[in-house]
Amino acid sequence: MKVAALQMNSQPDLDYNLDQAYRLVRQAAFEGCRMACLPENFSWMARPEERAGRAAEIASRSRAFLRETSAEFDIWIAGGTYPEPDGAPGGLIFARSELVGPDGELRASYDKMHLFDVDLPGGESYRESDFIAPGQGGPTVSEDPETGAVGLSVCYDLRFPELYRALSDRGAQMLLVPSAFTRTTGQAHWHPLLRARAIENTCWVVAAAQHGRHGDNRHTFGHALIADPWGEISAEKPEGTGMAVAELDPVRLEEVRRALPSLKHRRL
């Protein structure tokens, strides 16, 4: 299965972002990919308070985009994230990630569990929990004969290996990690974390990414990539808008799991 990890530079402009995403999905389909993976915040990347204020509109148009575009190009789309209102007093949102089939039908939905509340060197500070509610659905795996078992996660989840072990326990063969890693944390941790999740779970890891500047307050790392079950990087898009494309061969996964059956050797 040929898969594309898309890299975007989303802005506080819904029309611009959806057009950018459309062109990338179209390109992936024309190159023979069966799945196109969008990054976190693919449809809106700006100050969290602005996103929360327009969440209902962004969610409605994002859902329609995913369903219509997947059906138009007969391609699976992993929908990064968009802001879904949680419906509770206080007006928080979920950071929702969807997997949509080539028929335009929703196959799986996951709300980001771990929220990015950090104070980084240089004065960068983020408080996702001021605007985002943590997902309560637990580990989510979608199974289909074409894709195999696909585990869903989002960005900061990457730092919590117990989530990926739970996805692996549910049979995941491919792990999706749509992200908007900051430039600061990405330079230090992006590659080792993604490779580690691939190695310890002997899974393919597909990590779509945001890159560059977004509005006036965010700079993301880029480097959308696909890692194989041995932890080797099969494809990478270091900079700029575009995609990393690789063939996810089930034979490769079986070879690695047969040669190094660490999942069968667990004691805990």
mmCIF file with all atom_site columns, C-alpha atoms in Angstrom, residues 40-257:
data_model
loop_
_atom_site.group_PDB
_atom_site.id
_atom_site.type_symbol
_atom_site.label_atom_id
_atom_site.label_alt_id
_atom_site.label_comp_id
_atom_site.label_asym_id
_atom_site.label_entity_id
_atom_site.label_seq_id
_atom_site.pdbx_PDB_ins_code
_atom_site.Cartn_x
_atom_site.Cartn_y
_atom_site.Cartn_z
_atom_site.occupancy
_atom_site.B_iso_or_equiv
_atom_site.pdbx_formal_charge
_atom_site.auth_seq_id
_atom_site.auth_comp_id
_atom_site.auth_asym_id
_atom_site.auth_atom_id
_atom_site.pdbx_PDB_model_num
ATOM 1   C CA . GLU A 1 40  ? -2.558  18.187  12.936 1.00 0.00 ? 40  GLU A CA 1
ATOM 2   C CA . ASN A 1 41  ? -4.575  21.408  12.542 1.00 0.00 ? 41  ASN A CA 1
ATOM 3   C CA . PHE A 1 42  ? -4.684  20.930  8.784  1.00 0.00 ? 42  PHE A CA 1
ATOM 4   C CA . SER A 1 43  ? -7.720  23.180  8.323  1.00 0.00 ? 43  SER A CA 1
ATOM 5   C CA . TRP A 1 44  ? -6.856  25.919  10.837 1.00 0.00 ? 44  TRP A CA 1
ATOM 6   C CA . MET A 1 45  ? -3.520  26.868  12.408 1.00 0.00 ? 45  MET A CA 1
ATOM 7   C CA . ALA A 1 46  ? -3.607  30.003  14.550 1.00 0.00 ? 46  ALA A CA 1
ATOM 8   C CA . ARG A 1 47  ? -4.020  31.193  18.099 1.00 0.00 ? 47  ARG A CA 1
ATOM 9   C CA . PRO A 1 48  ? -6.060  28.618  20.082 1.00 0.00 ? 48  PRO A CA 1
ATOM 10  C CA . GLU A 1 49  ? -8.623  31.181  21.211 1.00 0.00 ? 49  GLU A CA 1
ATOM 11  C CA . GLU A 1 50  ? -9.365  32.081  17.568 1.00 0.00 ? 50  GLU A CA 1
ATOM 12  C CA . ARG A 1 51  ? -9.734  28.426  16.641 1.00 0.00 ? 51  ARG A CA 1
ATOM 13  C CA . ALA A 1 52  ? -12.091 27.764  19.546 1.00 0.00 ? 52  ALA A CA 1
ATOM 14  C CA . GLY A 1 53  ? -14.264 30.712  18.564 1.00 0.00 ? 53  GLY A CA 1
ATOM 15  C CA . ARG A 1 54  ? -14.784 29.353  15.043 1.00 0.00 ? 54  ARG A CA 1
ATOM 16  C CA . ALA A 1 55  ? -14.753 25.667  15.942 1.00 0.00 ? 55  ALA A CA 1
ATOM 17  C CA . ALA A 1 56  ? -18.254 24.807  14.729 1.00 0.00 ? 56  ALA A CA 1
ATOM 18  C CA . GLU A 1 57  ? -17.631 26.279  11.270 1.00 0.00 ? 57  GLU A CA 1
ATOM 19  C CA . ILE A 1 58  ? -14.163 24.754  10.955 1.00 0.00 ? 58  ILE A CA 1
ATOM 20  C CA . ALA A 1 59  ? -15.426 21.335  12.073 1.00 0.00 ? 59  ALA A CA 1
ATOM 21  C CA . SER A 1 60  ? -18.343 21.329  9.643  1.00 0.00 ? 60  SER A CA 1
ATOM 22  C CA . ARG A 1 61  ? -16.235 22.266  6.646  1.00 0.00 ? 61  ARG A CA 1
ATOM 23  C CA . SER A 1 62  ? -13.392 19.940  7.643  1.00 0.00 ? 62  SER A CA 1
ATOM 24  C CA . ARG A 1 63  ? -15.719 16.943  7.898  1.00 0.00 ? 63  ARG A CA 1
ATOM 25  C CA . ALA A 1 64  ? -17.264 17.754  4.526  1.00 0.00 ? 64  ALA A CA 1
ATOM 26  C CA . PHE A 1 65  ? -13.819 18.169  2.972  1.00 0.00 ? 65  PHE A CA 1
ATOM 27  C CA . LEU A 1 66  ? -12.596 14.794  4.210  1.00 0.00 ? 66  LEU A CA 1
ATOM 28  C CA . ARG A 1 67  ? -15.650 12.905  2.994  1.00 0.00 ? 67  ARG A CA 1
ATOM 29  C CA . GLU A 1 68  ? -15.974 14.646  -0.370 1.00 0.00 ? 68  GLU A CA 1
ATOM 30  C CA . THR A 1 69  ? -12.280 14.599  -1.231 1.00 0.00 ? 69  THR A CA 1
ATOM 31  C CA . SER A 1 70  ? -11.734 10.951  -0.321 1.00 0.00 ? 70  SER A CA 1
ATOM 32  C CA . ALA A 1 71  ? -14.680 9.930   -2.496 1.00 0.00 ? 71  ALA A CA 1
ATOM 33  C CA . GLU A 1 72  ? -13.603 12.177  -5.372 1.00 0.00 ? 72  GLU A CA 1
ATOM 34  C CA . PHE A 1 73  ? -10.143 10.647  -5.576 1.00 0.00 ? 73  PHE A CA 1
ATOM 35  C CA . ASP A 1 74  ? -11.015 7.151   -4.332 1.00 0.00 ? 74  ASP A CA 1
ATOM 36  C CA . ILE A 1 75  ? -8.387  7.388   -1.579 1.00 0.00 ? 75  ILE A CA 1
ATOM 37  C CA . TRP A 1 76  ? -8.165  6.850   2.161  1.00 0.00 ? 76  TRP A CA 1
ATOM 38  C CA . ILE A 1 77  ? -7.627  10.114  4.052  1.00 0.00 ? 77  ILE A CA 1
ATOM 39  C CA . ALA A 1 78  ? -6.275  10.330  7.587  1.00 0.00 ? 78  ALA A CA 1
ATOM 40  C CA . GLY A 1 79  ? -7.662  13.689  8.579  1.00 0.00 ? 79  GLY A CA 1
ATOM 41  C CA . GLY A 1 80  ? -5.015  15.213  10.814 1.00 0.00 ? 80  GLY A CA 1
ATOM 42  C CA . THR A 1 81  ? -7.096  17.100  13.369 1.00 0.00 ? 81  THR A CA 1
ATOM 43  C CA . TYR A 1 82  ? -9.819  19.702  13.361 1.00 0.00 ? 82  TYR A CA 1
ATOM 44  C CA . PRO A 1 83  ? -11.539 21.412  16.340 1.00 0.00 ? 83  PRO A CA 1
ATOM 45  C CA . GLU A 1 84  ? -14.773 19.675  17.340 1.00 0.00 ? 84  GLU A CA 1
ATOM 46  C CA . PRO A 1 85  ? -16.878 21.494  19.994 1.00 0.00 ? 85  PRO A CA 1
ATOM 47  C CA . ASP A 1 86  ? -17.281 19.279  23.069 1.00 0.00 ? 86  ASP A CA 1
ATOM 48  C CA . GLY A 1 87  ? -20.833 20.511  23.740 1.00 0.00 ? 87  GLY A CA 1
ATOM 49  C CA . ALA A 1 88  ? -20.162 21.169  27.424 1.00 0.00 ? 88  ALA A CA 1
ATOM 50  C CA . PRO A 1 89  ? -20.478 24.481  29.291 1.00 0.00 ? 89  PRO A CA 1
ATOM 51  C CA . GLY A 1 90  ? -17.265 26.444  28.954 1.00 0.00 ? 90  GLY A CA 1
ATOM 52  C CA . GLY A 1 91  ? -16.874 25.900  25.235 1.00 0.00 ? 91  GLY A CA 1
ATOM 53  C CA . LEU A 1 92  ? -13.854 23.590  25.030 1.00 0.00 ? 92  LEU A CA 1
ATOM 54  C CA . ILE A 1 93  ? -13.078 21.632  21.879 1.00 0.00 ? 93  ILE A CA 1
ATOM 55  C CA . PHE A 1 94  ? -11.761 18.181  21.062 1.00 0.00 ? 94  PHE A CA 1
ATOM 56  C CA . ALA A 1 95  ? -8.789  17.867  18.709 1.00 0.00 ? 95  ALA A CA 1
ATOM 57  C CA . ARG A 1 96  ? -10.452 15.278  16.483 1.00 0.00 ? 96  ARG A CA 1
ATOM 58  C CA . SER A 1 97  ? -8.697  12.990  14.031 1.00 0.00 ? 97  SER A CA 1
ATOM 59  C CA . GLU A 1 98  ? -10.692 10.963  11.531 1.00 0.00 ? 98  GLU A CA 1
ATOM 60  C CA . LEU A 1 99  ? -9.893  8.147   9.137  1.00 0.00 ? 99  LEU A CA 1
ATOM 61  C CA . VAL A 1 100 ? -12.148 8.241   6.076  1.00 0.00 ? 100 VAL A CA 1
ATOM 62  C CA . GLY A 1 101 ? -12.379 5.462   3.511  1.00 0.00 ? 101 GLY A CA 1
ATOM 63  C CA . PRO A 1 102 ? -12.185 5.832   -0.284 1.00 0.00 ? 102 PRO A CA 1
ATOM 64  C CA . ASP A 1 103 ? -15.977 5.665   -0.379 1.00 0.00 ? 103 ASP A CA 1
ATOM 65  C CA . GLY A 1 104 ? -16.187 8.859   1.687  1.00 0.00 ? 104 GLY A CA 1
ATOM 66  C CA . GLU A 1 105 ? -17.415 7.004   4.777  1.00 0.00 ? 105 GLU A CA 1
ATOM 67  C CA . LEU A 1 106 ? -15.992 7.535   8.263  1.00 0.00 ? 106 LEU A CA 1
ATOM 68  C CA . ARG A 1 107 ? -14.052 4.471   9.430  1.00 0.00 ? 107 ARG A CA 1
ATOM 69  C CA . ALA A 1 108 ? -12.592 5.680   12.747 1.00 0.00 ? 108 ALA A CA 1
ATOM 70  C CA . SER A 1 109 ? -12.496 8.771   14.935 1.00 0.00 ? 109 SER A CA 1
ATOM 71  C CA . TYR A 1 110 ? -10.088 9.646   17.740 1.00 0.00 ? 110 TYR A CA 1
ATOM 72  C CA . ASP A 1 111 ? -9.822  12.677  20.045 1.00 0.00 ? 111 ASP A CA 1
ATOM 73  C CA . LYS A 1 112 ? -6.304  13.645  21.164 1.00 0.00 ? 112 LYS A CA 1
ATOM 74  C CA . MET A 1 113 ? -5.725  12.353  24.703 1.00 0.00 ? 113 MET A CA 1
ATOM 75  C CA . HIS A 1 114 ? -2.525  14.095  25.814 1.00 0.00 ? 114 HIS A CA 1
ATOM 76  C CA . LEU A 1 115 ? -2.482  17.901  25.839 1.00 0.00 ? 115 LEU A CA 1
ATOM 77  C CA . PHE A 1 116 ? 0.568   20.081  25.247 1.00 0.00 ? 116 PHE A CA 1
ATOM 78  C CA . ASP A 1 117 ? 0.922   22.150  28.433 1.00 0.00 ? 117 ASP A CA 1
ATOM 79  C CA . VAL A 1 118 ? 4.620   23.076  28.529 1.00 0.00 ? 118 VAL A CA 1
ATOM 80  C CA . ASP A 1 119 ? 7.083   25.906  29.143 1.00 0.00 ? 119 ASP A CA 1
ATOM 81  C CA . LEU A 1 120 ? 9.987   25.564  26.736 1.00 0.00 ? 120 LEU A CA 1
ATOM 82  C CA . PRO A 1 121 ? 13.438  27.197  26.792 1.00 0.00 ? 121 PRO A CA 1
ATOM 83  C CA . GLY A 1 122 ? 13.448  30.637  25.254 1.00 0.00 ? 122 GLY A CA 1
ATOM 84  C CA . GLY A 1 123 ? 10.087  31.653  26.673 1.00 0.00 ? 123 GLY A CA 1
ATOM 85  C CA . GLU A 1 124 ? 7.804   29.492  24.508 1.00 0.00 ? 124 GLU A CA 1
ATOM 86  C CA . SER A 1 125 ? 4.719   28.500  26.473 1.00 0.00 ? 125 SER A CA 1
ATOM 87  C CA . TYR A 1 126 ? 1.713   26.412  25.433 1.00 0.00 ? 126 TYR A CA 1
ATOM 88  C CA . ARG A 1 127 ? -1.486  25.566  27.332 1.00 0.00 ? 127 ARG A CA 1
ATOM 89  C CA . GLU A 1 128 ? -3.670  23.372  25.143 1.00 0.00 ? 128 GLU A CA 1
ATOM 90  C CA . SER A 1 129 ? -5.832  22.438  28.118 1.00 0.00 ? 129 SER A CA 1
ATOM 91  C CA . ASP A 1 130 ? -7.117  26.037  28.280 1.00 0.00 ? 130 ASP A CA 1
ATOM 92  C CA . PHE A 1 131 ? -9.032  25.367  25.068 1.00 0.00 ? 131 PHE A CA 1
ATOM 93  C CA . ILE A 1 132 ? -8.969  21.611  24.401 1.00 0.00 ? 132 ILE A CA 1
ATOM 94  C CA . ALA A 1 133 ? -10.638 18.790  26.319 1.00 0.00 ? 133 ALA A CA 1
ATOM 95  C CA . PRO A 1 134 ? -8.712  15.494  26.448 1.00 0.00 ? 134 PRO A CA 1
ATOM 96  C CA . GLY A 1 135 ? -10.257 12.657  24.490 1.00 0.00 ? 135 GLY A CA 1
ATOM 97  C CA . GLN A 1 136 ? -11.907 9.929   26.550 1.00 0.00 ? 136 GLN A CA 1
ATOM 98  C CA . GLY A 1 137 ? -12.356 7.248   23.895 1.00 0.00 ? 137 GLY A CA 1
ATOM 99  C CA . GLY A 1 138 ? -9.128  5.385   24.554 1.00 0.00 ? 138 GLY A CA 1
ATOM 100 C CA . PRO A 1 139 ? -6.903  3.639   22.011 1.00 0.00 ? 139 PRO A CA 1
ATOM 101 C CA . THR A 1 140 ? -8.504  3.512   18.561 1.00 0.00 ? 140 THR A CA 1
ATOM 102 C CA . VAL A 1 141 ? -7.653  1.007   15.830 1.00 0.00 ? 141 VAL A CA 1
ATOM 103 C CA . SER A 1 142 ? -9.346  0.730   12.436 1.00 0.00 ? 142 SER A CA 1
ATOM 104 C CA . GLU A 1 143 ? -9.145  -2.582  10.575 1.00 0.00 ? 143 GLU A CA 1
ATOM 105 C CA . ASP A 1 144 ? -9.707  -3.067  6.870  1.00 0.00 ? 144 ASP A CA 1
ATOM 106 C CA . PRO A 1 145 ? -8.411  -5.659  4.387  1.00 0.00 ? 145 PRO A CA 1
ATOM 107 C CA . GLU A 1 146 ? -6.741  -2.943  2.305  1.00 0.00 ? 146 GLU A CA 1
ATOM 108 C CA . THR A 1 147 ? -5.065  -0.935  5.066  1.00 0.00 ? 147 THR A CA 1
ATOM 109 C CA . GLY A 1 148 ? -4.522  -3.586  7.703  1.00 0.00 ? 148 GLY A CA 1
ATOM 110 C CA . ALA A 1 149 ? -4.906  -2.436  11.309 1.00 0.00 ? 149 ALA A CA 1
ATOM 111 C CA . VAL A 1 150 ? -4.323  1.314   11.677 1.00 0.00 ? 150 VAL A CA 1
ATOM 112 C CA . GLY A 1 151 ? -3.766  2.932   15.093 1.00 0.00 ? 151 GLY A CA 1
ATOM 113 C CA . LEU A 1 152 ? -4.710  6.591   15.564 1.00 0.00 ? 152 LEU A CA 1
ATOM 114 C CA . SER A 1 153 ? -2.815  9.154   17.638 1.00 0.00 ? 153 SER A CA 1
ATOM 115 C CA . VAL A 1 154 ? -1.961  12.867  17.506 1.00 0.00 ? 154 VAL A CA 1
ATOM 116 C CA . CYS A 1 155 ? 1.278   14.834  17.997 1.00 0.00 ? 155 CYS A CA 1
ATOM 117 C CA . TYR A 1 156 ? 1.996   15.108  21.771 1.00 0.00 ? 156 TYR A CA 1
ATOM 118 C CA . ASP A 1 157 ? 0.640   11.569  22.216 1.00 0.00 ? 157 ASP A CA 1
ATOM 119 C CA . LEU A 1 158 ? 3.974   10.513  20.712 1.00 0.00 ? 158 LEU A CA 1
ATOM 120 C CA . ARG A 1 159 ? 5.692   11.022  24.076 1.00 0.00 ? 159 ARG A CA 1
ATOM 121 C CA . PHE A 1 160 ? 3.504   8.435   25.821 1.00 0.00 ? 160 PHE A CA 1
ATOM 122 C CA . PRO A 1 161 ? 4.636   4.957   24.742 1.00 0.00 ? 161 PRO A CA 1
ATOM 123 C CA . GLU A 1 162 ? 1.894   3.254   26.743 1.00 0.00 ? 162 GLU A CA 1
ATOM 124 C CA . LEU A 1 163 ? -0.664  4.510   24.211 1.00 0.00 ? 163 LEU A CA 1
ATOM 125 C CA . TYR A 1 164 ? 1.222   2.904   21.336 1.00 0.00 ? 164 TYR A CA 1
ATOM 126 C CA . ARG A 1 165 ? 1.653   -0.336  23.266 1.00 0.00 ? 165 ARG A CA 1
ATOM 127 C CA . ALA A 1 166 ? -2.113  -0.370  23.734 1.00 0.00 ? 166 ALA A CA 1
ATOM 128 C CA . LEU A 1 167 ? -2.577  0.182   19.992 1.00 0.00 ? 167 LEU A CA 1
ATOM 129 C CA . SER A 1 168 ? -0.111  -2.616  19.316 1.00 0.00 ? 168 SER A CA 1
ATOM 130 C CA . ASP A 1 169 ? -2.018  -4.892  21.709 1.00 0.00 ? 169 ASP A CA 1
ATOM 131 C CA . ARG A 1 170 ? -5.100  -4.219  19.586 1.00 0.00 ? 170 ARG A CA 1
ATOM 132 C CA . GLY A 1 171 ? -3.257  -5.439  16.512 1.00 0.00 ? 171 GLY A CA 1
ATOM 133 C CA . ALA A 1 172 ? -2.005  -2.173  14.991 1.00 0.00 ? 172 ALA A CA 1
ATOM 134 C CA . GLN A 1 173 ? 0.367   -2.576  12.056 1.00 0.00 ? 173 GLN A CA 1
ATOM 135 C CA . MET A 1 174 ? 0.448   1.101   11.064 1.00 0.00 ? 174 MET A CA 1
ATOM 136 C CA . LEU A 1 175 ? 0.600   4.003   13.536 1.00 0.00 ? 175 LEU A CA 1
ATOM 137 C CA . LEU A 1 176 ? -0.582  7.451   12.440 1.00 0.00 ? 176 LEU A CA 1
ATOM 138 C CA . VAL A 1 177 ? 0.975   10.488  14.133 1.00 0.00 ? 177 VAL A CA 1
ATOM 139 C CA . PRO A 1 178 ? -0.365  13.708  12.528 1.00 0.00 ? 178 PRO A CA 1
ATOM 140 C CA . SER A 1 179 ? 1.603   16.511  14.141 1.00 0.00 ? 179 SER A CA 1
ATOM 141 C CA . ALA A 1 180 ? 2.475   20.173  14.482 1.00 0.00 ? 180 ALA A CA 1
ATOM 142 C CA . PHE A 1 181 ? 5.707   19.783  16.470 1.00 0.00 ? 181 PHE A CA 1
ATOM 143 C CA . THR A 1 182 ? 7.309   23.063  17.476 1.00 0.00 ? 182 THR A CA 1
ATOM 144 C CA . ARG A 1 183 ? 10.664  23.836  15.916 1.00 0.00 ? 183 ARG A CA 1
ATOM 145 C CA . THR A 1 184 ? 12.284  23.689  19.376 1.00 0.00 ? 184 THR A CA 1
ATOM 146 C CA . THR A 1 185 ? 10.993  20.248  20.348 1.00 0.00 ? 185 THR A CA 1
ATOM 147 C CA . GLY A 1 186 ? 11.175  18.858  16.823 1.00 0.00 ? 186 GLY A CA 1
ATOM 148 C CA . GLN A 1 187 ? 14.873  19.543  16.440 1.00 0.00 ? 187 GLN A CA 1
ATOM 149 C CA . ALA A 1 188 ? 15.580  17.567  19.603 1.00 0.00 ? 188 ALA A CA 1
ATOM 150 C CA . HIS A 1 189 ? 12.977  14.802  19.705 1.00 0.00 ? 189 HIS A CA 1
ATOM 151 C CA . TRP A 1 190 ? 10.998  14.275  16.476 1.00 0.00 ? 190 TRP A CA 1
ATOM 152 C CA . HIS A 1 191 ? 13.156  11.652  14.803 1.00 0.00 ? 191 HIS A CA 1
ATOM 153 C CA . PRO A 1 192 ? 14.131  9.624   17.893 1.00 0.00 ? 192 PRO A CA 1
ATOM 154 C CA . LEU A 1 193 ? 10.552  9.447   19.195 1.00 0.00 ? 193 LEU A CA 1
ATOM 155 C CA . LEU A 1 194 ? 9.064   8.346   15.869 1.00 0.00 ? 194 LEU A CA 1
ATOM 156 C CA . ARG A 1 195 ? 11.772  5.756   15.297 1.00 0.00 ? 195 ARG A CA 1
ATOM 157 C CA . ALA A 1 196 ? 11.357  4.457   18.839 1.00 0.00 ? 196 ALA A CA 1
ATOM 158 C CA . ARG A 1 197 ? 7.606   3.977   18.437 1.00 0.00 ? 197 ARG A CA 1
ATOM 159 C CA . ALA A 1 198 ? 8.245   2.059   15.207 1.00 0.00 ? 198 ALA A CA 1
ATOM 160 C CA . ILE A 1 199 ? 10.973  -0.123  16.721 1.00 0.00 ? 199 ILE A CA 1
ATOM 161 C CA . GLU A 1 200 ? 9.311   -1.018  20.012 1.00 0.00 ? 200 GLU A CA 1
ATOM 162 C CA . ASN A 1 201 ? 5.997   -1.921  18.352 1.00 0.00 ? 201 ASN A CA 1
ATOM 163 C CA . THR A 1 202 ? 7.454   -3.275  15.081 1.00 0.00 ? 202 THR A CA 1
ATOM 164 C CA . CYS A 1 203 ? 4.954   -1.123  13.198 1.00 0.00 ? 203 CYS A CA 1
ATOM 165 C CA . TRP A 1 204 ? 4.984   1.287   10.304 1.00 0.00 ? 204 TRP A CA 1
ATOM 166 C CA . VAL A 1 205 ? 4.800   4.898   11.543 1.00 0.00 ? 205 VAL A CA 1
ATOM 167 C CA . VAL A 1 206 ? 3.303   7.581   9.296  1.00 0.00 ? 206 VAL A CA 1
ATOM 168 C CA . ALA A 1 207 ? 3.833   11.119  10.578 1.00 0.00 ? 207 ALA A CA 1
ATOM 169 C CA . ALA A 1 208 ? 2.318   14.018  8.639  1.00 0.00 ? 208 ALA A CA 1
ATOM 170 C CA . ALA A 1 209 ? 3.604   17.429  9.735  1.00 0.00 ? 209 ALA A CA 1
ATOM 171 C CA . GLN A 1 210 ? 3.191   21.179  9.741  1.00 0.00 ? 210 GLN A CA 1
ATOM 172 C CA . HIS A 1 211 ? 6.183   23.302  8.751  1.00 0.00 ? 211 HIS A CA 1
ATOM 173 C CA . GLY A 1 212 ? 7.261   26.938  8.888  1.00 0.00 ? 212 GLY A CA 1
ATOM 174 C CA . ARG A 1 213 ? 5.555   29.948  10.404 1.00 0.00 ? 213 ARG A CA 1
ATOM 175 C CA . HIS A 1 214 ? 1.836   30.081  11.164 1.00 0.00 ? 214 HIS A CA 1
ATOM 176 C CA . GLY A 1 215 ? 0.387   33.509  11.752 1.00 0.00 ? 215 GLY A CA 1
ATOM 177 C CA . ASP A 1 216 ? 2.597   35.486  14.110 1.00 0.00 ? 216 ASP A CA 1
ATOM 178 C CA . ASN A 1 217 ? 3.026   33.105  17.032 1.00 0.00 ? 217 ASN A CA 1
ATOM 179 C CA . ARG A 1 218 ? 4.037   29.594  15.910 1.00 0.00 ? 218 ARG A CA 1
ATOM 180 C CA . HIS A 1 219 ? 6.976   27.979  14.118 1.00 0.00 ? 219 HIS A CA 1
ATOM 181 C CA . THR A 1 220 ? 6.784   24.248  13.391 1.00 0.00 ? 220 THR A CA 1
ATOM 182 C CA . PHE A 1 221 ? 9.502   21.758  12.534 1.00 0.00 ? 221 PHE A CA 1
ATOM 183 C CA . GLY A 1 222 ? 8.305   19.940  9.414  1.00 0.00 ? 222 GLY A CA 1
ATOM 184 C CA . HIS A 1 223 ? 10.077  16.680  8.460  1.00 0.00 ? 223 HIS A CA 1
ATOM 185 C CA . ALA A 1 224 ? 6.977   14.654  7.593  1.00 0.00 ? 224 ALA A CA 1
ATOM 186 C CA . LEU A 1 225 ? 8.181   11.075  7.410  1.00 0.00 ? 225 LEU A CA 1
ATOM 187 C CA . ILE A 1 226 ? 7.402   7.393   7.220  1.00 0.00 ? 226 ILE A CA 1
ATOM 188 C CA . ALA A 1 227 ? 9.404   4.907   9.317  1.00 0.00 ? 227 ALA A CA 1
ATOM 189 C CA . ASP A 1 228 ? 9.412   1.170   8.753  1.00 0.00 ? 228 ASP A CA 1
ATOM 190 C CA . PRO A 1 229 ? 9.020   -1.519  11.468 1.00 0.00 ? 229 PRO A CA 1
ATOM 191 C CA . TRP A 1 230 ? 12.820  -1.703  11.852 1.00 0.00 ? 230 TRP A CA 1
ATOM 192 C CA . GLY A 1 231 ? 12.909  2.022   12.636 1.00 0.00 ? 231 GLY A CA 1
ATOM 193 C CA . GLU A 1 232 ? 14.498  3.011   9.350  1.00 0.00 ? 232 GLU A CA 1
ATOM 194 C CA . ILE A 1 233 ? 13.171  6.151   7.647  1.00 0.00 ? 233 ILE A CA 1
ATOM 195 C CA . SER A 1 234 ? 11.605  5.098   4.357  1.00 0.00 ? 234 SER A CA 1
ATOM 196 C CA . ALA A 1 235 ? 10.689  8.614   3.180  1.00 0.00 ? 235 ALA A CA 1
ATOM 197 C CA . GLU A 1 236 ? 10.984  12.165  4.523  1.00 0.00 ? 236 GLU A CA 1
ATOM 198 C CA . LYS A 1 237 ? 10.043  15.711  3.502  1.00 0.00 ? 237 LYS A CA 1
ATOM 199 C CA . PRO A 1 238 ? 12.452  17.897  5.519  1.00 0.00 ? 238 PRO A CA 1
ATOM 200 C CA . GLU A 1 239 ? 11.192  21.329  4.462  1.00 0.00 ? 239 GLU A CA 1
ATOM 201 C CA . GLY A 1 240 ? 8.479   22.984  2.422  1.00 0.00 ? 240 GLY A CA 1
ATOM 202 C CA . THR A 1 241 ? 4.984   21.952  1.475  1.00 0.00 ? 241 THR A CA 1
ATOM 203 C CA . GLY A 1 242 ? 4.727   18.521  -0.115 1.00 0.00 ? 242 GLY A CA 1
ATOM 204 C CA . MET A 1 243 ? 4.779   14.880  0.904  1.00 0.00 ? 243 MET A CA 1
ATOM 205 C CA . ALA A 1 244 ? 6.838   11.892  1.945  1.00 0.00 ? 244 ALA A CA 1
ATOM 206 C CA . VAL A 1 245 ? 5.737   8.787   0.030  1.00 0.00 ? 245 VAL A CA 1
ATOM 207 C CA . ALA A 1 246 ? 6.561   5.141   0.719  1.00 0.00 ? 246 ALA A CA 1
ATOM 208 C CA . GLU A 1 247 ? 5.262   1.693   -0.087 1.00 0.00 ? 247 GLU A CA 1
ATOM 209 C CA . LEU A 1 248 ? 4.110   -0.059  3.098  1.00 0.00 ? 248 LEU A CA 1
ATOM 210 C CA . ASP A 1 249 ? 4.833   -3.695  2.312  1.00 0.00 ? 249 ASP A CA 1
ATOM 211 C CA . PRO A 1 250 ? 3.182   -6.207  4.670  1.00 0.00 ? 250 PRO A CA 1
ATOM 212 C CA . VAL A 1 251 ? 5.992   -8.645  3.842  1.00 0.00 ? 251 VAL A CA 1
ATOM 213 C CA . ARG A 1 252 ? 8.493   -6.202  5.386  1.00 0.00 ? 252 ARG A CA 1
ATOM 214 C CA . LEU A 1 253 ? 6.437   -6.050  8.589  1.00 0.00 ? 253 LEU A CA 1
ATOM 215 C CA . GLU A 1 254 ? 6.245   -9.844  8.827  1.00 0.00 ? 254 GLU A CA 1
ATOM 216 C CA . GLU A 1 255 ? 9.990   -10.157 8.170  1.00 0.00 ? 255 GLU A CA 1
ATOM 217 C CA . VAL A 1 256 ? 10.831  -7.796  11.021 1.00 0.00 ? 256 VAL A CA 1
ATOM 218 C CA . ARG A 1 257 ? 8.384   -9.412  13.449 1.00 0.00 ? 257 ARG A CA 1
#
